[in-house]
Short mmCIF file of C-alpha atoms and ligand atoms in Angstrom, two decimals:
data_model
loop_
_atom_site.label_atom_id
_atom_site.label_comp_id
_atom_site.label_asym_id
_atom_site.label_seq_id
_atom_site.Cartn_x
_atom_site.Cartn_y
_atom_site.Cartn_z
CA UNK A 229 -36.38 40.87 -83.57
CA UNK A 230 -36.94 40.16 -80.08
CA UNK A 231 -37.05 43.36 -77.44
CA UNK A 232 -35.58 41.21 -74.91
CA UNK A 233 -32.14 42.21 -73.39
CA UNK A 234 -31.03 38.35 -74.44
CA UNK A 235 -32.65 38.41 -77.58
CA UNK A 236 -34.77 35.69 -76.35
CA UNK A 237 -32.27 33.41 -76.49
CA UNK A 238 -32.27 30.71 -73.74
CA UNK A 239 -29.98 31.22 -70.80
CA UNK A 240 -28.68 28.13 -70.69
CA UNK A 241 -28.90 25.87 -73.69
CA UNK A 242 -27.15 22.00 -73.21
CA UNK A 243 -26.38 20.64 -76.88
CA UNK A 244 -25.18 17.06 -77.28
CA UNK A 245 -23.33 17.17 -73.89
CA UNK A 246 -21.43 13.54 -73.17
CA UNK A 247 -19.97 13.09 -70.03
CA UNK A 248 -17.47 10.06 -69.81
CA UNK A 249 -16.08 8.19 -66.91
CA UNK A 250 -13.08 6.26 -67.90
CA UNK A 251 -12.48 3.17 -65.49
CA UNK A 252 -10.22 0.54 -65.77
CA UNK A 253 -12.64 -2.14 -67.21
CA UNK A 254 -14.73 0.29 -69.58
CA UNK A 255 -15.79 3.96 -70.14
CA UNK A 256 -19.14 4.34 -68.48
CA UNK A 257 -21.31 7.18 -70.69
CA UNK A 258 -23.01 8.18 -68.09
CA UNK A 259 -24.50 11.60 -69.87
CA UNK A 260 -24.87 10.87 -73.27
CA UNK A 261 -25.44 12.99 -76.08
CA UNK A 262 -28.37 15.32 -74.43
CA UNK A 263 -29.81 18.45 -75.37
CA UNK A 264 -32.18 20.92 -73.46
CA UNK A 265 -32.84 24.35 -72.97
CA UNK A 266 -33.64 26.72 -69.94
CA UNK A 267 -35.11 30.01 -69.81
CA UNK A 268 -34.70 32.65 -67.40
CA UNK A 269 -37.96 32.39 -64.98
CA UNK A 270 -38.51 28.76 -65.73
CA UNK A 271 -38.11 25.68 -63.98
CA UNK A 272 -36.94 22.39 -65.99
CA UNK A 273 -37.27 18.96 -64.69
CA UNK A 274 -35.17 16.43 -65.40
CA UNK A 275 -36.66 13.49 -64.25
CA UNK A 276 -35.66 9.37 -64.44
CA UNK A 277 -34.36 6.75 -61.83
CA UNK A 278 -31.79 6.15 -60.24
CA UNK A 279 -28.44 5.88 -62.04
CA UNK A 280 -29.94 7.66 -65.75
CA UNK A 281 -27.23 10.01 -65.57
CA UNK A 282 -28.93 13.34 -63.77
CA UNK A 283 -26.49 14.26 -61.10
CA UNK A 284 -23.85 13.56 -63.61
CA UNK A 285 -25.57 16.12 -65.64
CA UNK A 286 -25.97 18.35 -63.05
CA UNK A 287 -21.98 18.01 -62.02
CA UNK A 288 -21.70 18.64 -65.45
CA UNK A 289 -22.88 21.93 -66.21
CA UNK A 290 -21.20 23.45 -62.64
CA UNK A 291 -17.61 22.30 -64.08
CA UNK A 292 -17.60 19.77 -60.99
CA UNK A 293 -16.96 16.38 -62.87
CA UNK A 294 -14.18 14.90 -60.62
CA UNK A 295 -11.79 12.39 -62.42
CA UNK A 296 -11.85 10.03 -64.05
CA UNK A 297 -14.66 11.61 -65.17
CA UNK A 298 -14.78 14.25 -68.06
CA UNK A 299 -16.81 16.05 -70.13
CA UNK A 300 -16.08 15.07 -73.46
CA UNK A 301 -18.25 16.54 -75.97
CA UNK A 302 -20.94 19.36 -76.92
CA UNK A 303 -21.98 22.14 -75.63
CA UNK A 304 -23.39 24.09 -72.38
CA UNK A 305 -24.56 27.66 -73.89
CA UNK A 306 -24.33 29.64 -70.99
CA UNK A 307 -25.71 33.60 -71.39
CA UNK A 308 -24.59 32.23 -74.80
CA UNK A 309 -20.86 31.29 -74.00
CA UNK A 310 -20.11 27.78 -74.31
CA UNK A 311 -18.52 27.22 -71.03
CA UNK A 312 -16.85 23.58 -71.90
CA UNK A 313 -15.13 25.80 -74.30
CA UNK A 314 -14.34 29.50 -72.23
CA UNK A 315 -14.17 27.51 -68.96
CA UNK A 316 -16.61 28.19 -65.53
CA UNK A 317 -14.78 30.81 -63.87
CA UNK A 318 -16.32 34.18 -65.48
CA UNK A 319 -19.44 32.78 -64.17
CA UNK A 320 -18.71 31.06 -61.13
CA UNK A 321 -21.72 31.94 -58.79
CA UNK A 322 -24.20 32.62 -61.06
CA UNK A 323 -24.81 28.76 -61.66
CA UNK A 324 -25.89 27.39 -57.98
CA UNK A 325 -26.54 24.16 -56.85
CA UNK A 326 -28.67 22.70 -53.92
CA UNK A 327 -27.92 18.70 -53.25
CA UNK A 328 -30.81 16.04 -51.78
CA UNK A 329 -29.35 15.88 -48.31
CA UNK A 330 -28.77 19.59 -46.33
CA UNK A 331 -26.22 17.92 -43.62
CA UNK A 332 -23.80 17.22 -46.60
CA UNK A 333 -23.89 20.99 -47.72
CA UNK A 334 -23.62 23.33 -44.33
CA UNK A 335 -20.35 22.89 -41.97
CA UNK A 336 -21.45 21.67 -38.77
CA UNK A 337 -18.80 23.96 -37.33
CA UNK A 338 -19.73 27.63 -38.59
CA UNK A 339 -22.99 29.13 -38.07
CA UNK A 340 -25.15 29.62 -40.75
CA UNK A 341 -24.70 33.34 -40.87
CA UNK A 342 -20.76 32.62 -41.27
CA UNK A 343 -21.35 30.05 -44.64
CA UNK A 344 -23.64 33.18 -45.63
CA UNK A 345 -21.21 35.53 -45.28
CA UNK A 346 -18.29 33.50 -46.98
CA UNK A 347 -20.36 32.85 -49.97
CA UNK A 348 -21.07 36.96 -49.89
CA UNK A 349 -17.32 37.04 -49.83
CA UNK A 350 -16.27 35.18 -52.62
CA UNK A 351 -19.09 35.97 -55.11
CA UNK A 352 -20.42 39.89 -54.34
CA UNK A 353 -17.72 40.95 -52.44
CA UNK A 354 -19.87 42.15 -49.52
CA UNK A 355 -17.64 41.57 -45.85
CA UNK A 356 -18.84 43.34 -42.69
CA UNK A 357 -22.30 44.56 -41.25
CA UNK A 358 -23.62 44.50 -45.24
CA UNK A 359 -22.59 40.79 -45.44
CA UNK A 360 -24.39 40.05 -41.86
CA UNK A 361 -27.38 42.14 -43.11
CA UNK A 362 -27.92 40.79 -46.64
CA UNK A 363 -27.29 37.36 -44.87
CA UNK A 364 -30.25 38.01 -42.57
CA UNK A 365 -32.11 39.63 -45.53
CA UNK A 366 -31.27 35.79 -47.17
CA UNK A 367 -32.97 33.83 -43.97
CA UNK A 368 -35.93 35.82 -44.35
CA UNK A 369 -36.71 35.66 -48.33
CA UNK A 370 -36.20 31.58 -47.59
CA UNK A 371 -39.11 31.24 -45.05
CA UNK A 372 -36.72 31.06 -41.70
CA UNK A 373 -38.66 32.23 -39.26
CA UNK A 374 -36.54 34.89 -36.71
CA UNK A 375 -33.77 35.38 -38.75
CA UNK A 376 -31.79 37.57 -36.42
CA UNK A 377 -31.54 34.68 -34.39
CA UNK A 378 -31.35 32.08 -36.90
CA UNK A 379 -28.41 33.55 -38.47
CA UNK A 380 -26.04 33.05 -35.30
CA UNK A 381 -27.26 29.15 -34.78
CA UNK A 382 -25.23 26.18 -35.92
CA UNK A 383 -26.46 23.55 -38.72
CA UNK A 384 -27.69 21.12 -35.99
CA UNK A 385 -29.91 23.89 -34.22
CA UNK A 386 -32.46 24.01 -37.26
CA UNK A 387 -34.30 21.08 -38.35
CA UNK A 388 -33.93 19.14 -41.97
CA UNK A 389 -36.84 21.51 -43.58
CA UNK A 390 -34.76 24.92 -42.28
CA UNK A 391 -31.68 23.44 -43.17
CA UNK A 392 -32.47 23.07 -46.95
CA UNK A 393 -33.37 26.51 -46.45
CA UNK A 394 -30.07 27.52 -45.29
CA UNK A 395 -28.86 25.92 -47.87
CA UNK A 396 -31.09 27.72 -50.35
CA UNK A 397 -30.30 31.01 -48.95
CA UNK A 398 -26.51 30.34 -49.24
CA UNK A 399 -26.85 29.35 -52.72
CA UNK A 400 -28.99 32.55 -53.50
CA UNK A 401 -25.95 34.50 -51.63
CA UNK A 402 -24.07 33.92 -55.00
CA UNK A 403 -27.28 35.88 -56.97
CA UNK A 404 -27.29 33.27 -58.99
CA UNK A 405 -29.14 33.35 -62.71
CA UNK A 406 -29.62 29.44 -62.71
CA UNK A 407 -30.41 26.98 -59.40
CA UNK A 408 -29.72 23.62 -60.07
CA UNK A 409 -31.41 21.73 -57.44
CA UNK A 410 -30.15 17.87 -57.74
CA UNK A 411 -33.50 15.85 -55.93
CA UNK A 412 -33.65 18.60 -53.33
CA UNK A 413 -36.55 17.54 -51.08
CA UNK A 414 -36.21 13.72 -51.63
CA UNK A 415 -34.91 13.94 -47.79
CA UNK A 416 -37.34 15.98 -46.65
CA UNK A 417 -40.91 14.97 -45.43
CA UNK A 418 -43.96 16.03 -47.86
CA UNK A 419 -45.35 18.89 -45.74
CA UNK A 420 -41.49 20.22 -45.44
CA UNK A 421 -41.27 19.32 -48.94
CA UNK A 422 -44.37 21.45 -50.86
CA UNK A 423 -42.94 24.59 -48.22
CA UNK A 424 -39.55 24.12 -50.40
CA UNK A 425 -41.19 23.92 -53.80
CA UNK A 426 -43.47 26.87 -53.10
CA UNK A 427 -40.47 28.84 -52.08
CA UNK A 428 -38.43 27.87 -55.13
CA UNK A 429 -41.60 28.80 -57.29
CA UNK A 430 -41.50 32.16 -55.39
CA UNK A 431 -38.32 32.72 -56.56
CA UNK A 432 -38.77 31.89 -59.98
CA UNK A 433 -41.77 34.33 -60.16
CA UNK A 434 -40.15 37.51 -57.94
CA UNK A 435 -36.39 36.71 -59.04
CA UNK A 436 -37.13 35.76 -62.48
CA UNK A 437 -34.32 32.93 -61.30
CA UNK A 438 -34.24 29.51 -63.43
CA UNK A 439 -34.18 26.81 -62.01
CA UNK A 440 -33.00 22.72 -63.12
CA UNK A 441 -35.25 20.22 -60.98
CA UNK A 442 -33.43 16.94 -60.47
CA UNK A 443 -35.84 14.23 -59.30
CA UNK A 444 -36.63 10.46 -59.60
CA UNK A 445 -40.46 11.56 -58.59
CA UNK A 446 -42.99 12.38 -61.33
CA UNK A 447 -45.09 13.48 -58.38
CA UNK A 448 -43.17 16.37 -57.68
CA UNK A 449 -42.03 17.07 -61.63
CA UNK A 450 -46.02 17.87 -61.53
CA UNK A 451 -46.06 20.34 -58.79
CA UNK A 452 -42.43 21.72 -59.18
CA UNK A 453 -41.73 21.88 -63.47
CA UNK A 454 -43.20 23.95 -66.32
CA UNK A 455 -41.38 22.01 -69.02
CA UNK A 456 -39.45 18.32 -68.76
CA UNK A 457 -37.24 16.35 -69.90
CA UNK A 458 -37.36 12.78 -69.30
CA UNK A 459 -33.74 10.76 -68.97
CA UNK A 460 -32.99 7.35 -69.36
CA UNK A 461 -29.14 5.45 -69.64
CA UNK A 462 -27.70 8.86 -70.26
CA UNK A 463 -30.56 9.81 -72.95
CA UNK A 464 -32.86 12.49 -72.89
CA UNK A 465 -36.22 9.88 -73.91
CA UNK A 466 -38.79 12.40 -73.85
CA UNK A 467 -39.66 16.26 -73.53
CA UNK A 468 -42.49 18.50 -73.00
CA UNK A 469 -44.36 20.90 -71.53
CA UNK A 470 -45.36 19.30 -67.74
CA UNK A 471 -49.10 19.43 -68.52
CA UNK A 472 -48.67 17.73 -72.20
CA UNK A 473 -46.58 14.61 -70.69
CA UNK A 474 -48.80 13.95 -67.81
CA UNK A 475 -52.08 14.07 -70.03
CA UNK A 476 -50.45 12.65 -73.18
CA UNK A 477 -46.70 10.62 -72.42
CA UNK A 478 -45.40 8.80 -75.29
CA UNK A 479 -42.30 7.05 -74.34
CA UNK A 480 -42.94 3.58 -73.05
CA UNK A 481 -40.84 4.70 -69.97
CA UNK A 482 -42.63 7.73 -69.07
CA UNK A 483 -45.77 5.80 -68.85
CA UNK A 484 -44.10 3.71 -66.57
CA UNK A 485 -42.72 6.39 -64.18
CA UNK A 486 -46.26 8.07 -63.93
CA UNK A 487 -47.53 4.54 -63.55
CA UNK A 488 -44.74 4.54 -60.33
CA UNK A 489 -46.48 7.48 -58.72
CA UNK A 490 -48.47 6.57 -55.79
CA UNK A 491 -52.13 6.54 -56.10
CA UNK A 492 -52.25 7.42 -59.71
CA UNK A 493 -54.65 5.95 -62.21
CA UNK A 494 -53.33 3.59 -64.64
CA UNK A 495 -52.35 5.32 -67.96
CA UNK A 496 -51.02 2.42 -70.36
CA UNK A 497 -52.46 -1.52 -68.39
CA UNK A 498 -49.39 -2.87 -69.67
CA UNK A 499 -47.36 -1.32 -67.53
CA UNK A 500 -48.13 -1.67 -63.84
CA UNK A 501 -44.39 -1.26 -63.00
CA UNK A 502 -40.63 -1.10 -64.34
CA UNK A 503 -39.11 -4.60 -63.69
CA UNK A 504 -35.46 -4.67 -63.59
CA UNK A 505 -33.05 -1.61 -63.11
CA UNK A 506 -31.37 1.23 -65.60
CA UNK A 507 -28.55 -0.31 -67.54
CA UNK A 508 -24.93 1.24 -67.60
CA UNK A 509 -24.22 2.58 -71.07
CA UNK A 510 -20.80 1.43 -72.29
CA UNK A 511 -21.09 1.66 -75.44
CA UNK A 512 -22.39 4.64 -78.22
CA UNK A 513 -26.21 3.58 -78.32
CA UNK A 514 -27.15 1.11 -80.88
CA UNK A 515 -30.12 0.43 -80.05
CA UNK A 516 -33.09 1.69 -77.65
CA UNK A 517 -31.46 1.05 -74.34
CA UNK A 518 -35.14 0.64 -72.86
CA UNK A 519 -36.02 -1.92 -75.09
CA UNK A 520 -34.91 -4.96 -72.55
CA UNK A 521 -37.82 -3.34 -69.89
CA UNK A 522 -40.03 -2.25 -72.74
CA UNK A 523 -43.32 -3.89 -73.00
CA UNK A 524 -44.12 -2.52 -76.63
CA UNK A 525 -40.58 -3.20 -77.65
CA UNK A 526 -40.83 -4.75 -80.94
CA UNK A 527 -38.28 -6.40 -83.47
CA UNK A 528 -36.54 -3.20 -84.47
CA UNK A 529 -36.15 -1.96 -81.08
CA UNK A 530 -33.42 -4.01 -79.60
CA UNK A 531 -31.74 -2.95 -84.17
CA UNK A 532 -32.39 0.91 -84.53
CA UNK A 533 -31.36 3.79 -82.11
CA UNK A 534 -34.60 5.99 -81.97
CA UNK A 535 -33.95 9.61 -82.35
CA UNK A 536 -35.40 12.32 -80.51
CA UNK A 537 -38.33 13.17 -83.07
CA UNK A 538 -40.95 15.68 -82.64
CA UNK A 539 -44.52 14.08 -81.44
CA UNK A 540 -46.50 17.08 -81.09
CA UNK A 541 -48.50 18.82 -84.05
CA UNK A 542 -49.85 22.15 -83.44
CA UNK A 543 -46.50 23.56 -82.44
CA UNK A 544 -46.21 22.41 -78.70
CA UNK A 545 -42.91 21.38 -77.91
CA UNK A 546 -43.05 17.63 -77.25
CA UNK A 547 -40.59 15.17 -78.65
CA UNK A 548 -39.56 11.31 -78.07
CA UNK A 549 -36.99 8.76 -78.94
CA UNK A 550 -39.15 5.88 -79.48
CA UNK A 551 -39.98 4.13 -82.94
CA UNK A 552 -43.33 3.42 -81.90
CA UNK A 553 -43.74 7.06 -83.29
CA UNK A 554 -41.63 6.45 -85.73
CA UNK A 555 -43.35 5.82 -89.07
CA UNK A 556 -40.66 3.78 -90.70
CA UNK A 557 -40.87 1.11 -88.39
CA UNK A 558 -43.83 1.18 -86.42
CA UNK A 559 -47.34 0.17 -87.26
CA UNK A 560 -50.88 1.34 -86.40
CA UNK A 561 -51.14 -1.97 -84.27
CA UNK A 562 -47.71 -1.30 -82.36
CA UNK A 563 -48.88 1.83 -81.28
P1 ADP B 3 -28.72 9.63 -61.06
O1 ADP B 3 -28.36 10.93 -60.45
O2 ADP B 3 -29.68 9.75 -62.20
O3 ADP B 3 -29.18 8.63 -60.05
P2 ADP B 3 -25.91 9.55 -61.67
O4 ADP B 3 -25.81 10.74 -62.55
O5 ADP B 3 -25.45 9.71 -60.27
O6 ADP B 3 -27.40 8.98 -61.71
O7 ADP B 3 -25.09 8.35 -62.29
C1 ADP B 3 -25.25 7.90 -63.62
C2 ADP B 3 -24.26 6.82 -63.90
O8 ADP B 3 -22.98 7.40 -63.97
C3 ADP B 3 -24.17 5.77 -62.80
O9 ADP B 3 -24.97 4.66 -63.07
C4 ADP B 3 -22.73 5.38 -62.80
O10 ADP B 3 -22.56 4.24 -63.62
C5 ADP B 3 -22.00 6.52 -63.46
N1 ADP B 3 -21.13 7.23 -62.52
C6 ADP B 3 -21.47 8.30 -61.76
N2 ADP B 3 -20.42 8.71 -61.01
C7 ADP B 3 -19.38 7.89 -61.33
C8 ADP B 3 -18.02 7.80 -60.93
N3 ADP B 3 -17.49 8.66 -60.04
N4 ADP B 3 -17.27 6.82 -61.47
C9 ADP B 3 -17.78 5.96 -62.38
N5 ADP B 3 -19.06 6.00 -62.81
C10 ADP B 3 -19.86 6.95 -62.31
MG1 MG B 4 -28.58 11.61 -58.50
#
């Protein structure tokens, strides 16, 4: 038995979630079939290029898949109610979500203190001089300097760094349990950028908040994630604990995205970079949809669908779809 109020159970645990868009031509599975867990006080990368399927799975667990896309399958465990199932609105607010580029998320024409306030509104219920307060309160536990001021000045009056803050602080307005932040520094500059993960970190550590860390950069999955899960073509390829995939990655792809980070040593010779682009998954995997940029692929690979399969020993949490580890088809030599 566990003492914790949740009974240690995760606070948000994805199982097997497939998220469809159905076009004219052909239905793109653009999330499919993925399963990970978050706990409260941790933060979870999800990392993989462009077009794997991680905004999709961020729009996903928020209930904001537009048409014609839809989530059509599994799970998302939420304070352990499946929300696909009981639906988002008992627990609107306490999933937030911070996008890449601040300009899209604050109205130009309301102050900051005002987009505050609404979210303090709609989610707490706070209106008057608490709302301005607790908005001010906001500004200052996300670094903006002067928040008295700050709180009264339009979007276009702070610069990109203080505007993800804004944004921050506006998502925090909702005292939210989980932050999903899709790639939220990728606009930002790198000095701007380690400010915003040391303030999400602070969060995590004095809020005990969660947080989901979107990014195409294994750089910042280093600084920013205690656990992560690697996507590729709508499949989760590879998980682990951040320290266990940078010393010891398994999936031909991961090897290649920490072979993509700038100024890092080589980790595998045979792959100095990923040639060609992430394929749109049409069809329910077949094989390993990798296996076209893979330079171990072998025979098998392009035959068998490799199945998440546990690559750790000694109890650490580290798995990967991959039959190189996979000792019904690969060999000594393969590996
Ligand atoms: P990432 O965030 O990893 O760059 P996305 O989650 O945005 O990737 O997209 C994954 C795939 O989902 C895309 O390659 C695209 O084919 C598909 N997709 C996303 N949005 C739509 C849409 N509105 N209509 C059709 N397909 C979409
Ligand atoms: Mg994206």
């Amino acid at each position: 038995m566990s003492d914790r109020p949740d009974g240690g159970q995760p606070l948000l645990a994805v199982r097997d979630l497939r998220t469809v868009f159905h076009t004219e031509r052909e239905t793109i599975r653009a999330v499919d079939g993925i399963s990970f867990d978050i706990r409260r006080g941790e933060t979870v990368g999800l990392v993989g290029e462009s077009g794997s399927g991680k905004s999709v799975t961020a729009r996903s667990l928020l209930g904001l898949v537009d048409p014609p896309g839809v989530v059509e399958g599994g799970e998302i465990r939420f304070k352990g109610e499946d929300l696909t199932d009981v639906g988002w609105d008992d627990h609107r607010g306490e999933i937030s979500i911070v996008f890449q580029d601040p300009s899209n998320s604050l109205n130009p024409v309301y102050t900051v203190g005002n987009q505050i306030r609404e979210a303090l509104k709609i989610h707490r219920g706070l209106r008057g001089e608490a709302a301005v307060e607790r908005a001010v309160d906001l500004l200052e536990t996300v670094g903006i300097p002067d928040p008295k001021r700050r709180v009264d000045e339009y979007p276009h009056q702070l610069s990109g760094g203080m505007q993800q803050r804004a944004v921050i602080a506006t998502a925090l307005a909702c005292d939210p349990d989980l932050l999903v932040c899709d790639e939220p520094t990728t606009a930002l500059d790198v000095t701007i950028q380690a400010q915003i993960l040391d303030l999400l970190d602070d969060l995590r550590t004095e809020e005990g908040l969660a947080v989901l860390f979107i990014t195409h950069d294994m750089g910042v999955i280093e600084d920013a994630t205690g656990r992560v899960n690697v996507m590729y073509a709508g499949e989760i390829v590879e998980r682990a604990p951040t320290t266990t995939l940078f010393e010891d990655p398994k999936h031909p792809y991961t090897r290649a995205l920490l072979e993509s980070i700038p100024g890092s040593v080589s980790v595998d010779e045979r792959l100095p970079t990923i040639e060609g682009e992430v394929p749109t998954p049409s069809e329910p995997p077949s094989d390993c949809r990798f296996a076209p940029r893979c330079p171990a692929a072998f025979e098998d690979c392009s035959a068998v669908h490799p199945e998440l399969t546990d690559v750790g020993g000694h109890g650490r949490d580290h798995a990967a779809a991959c039959l190189l580890h996979d000792d019904d088809f690969a060999t000594e030599d393969d590996r």
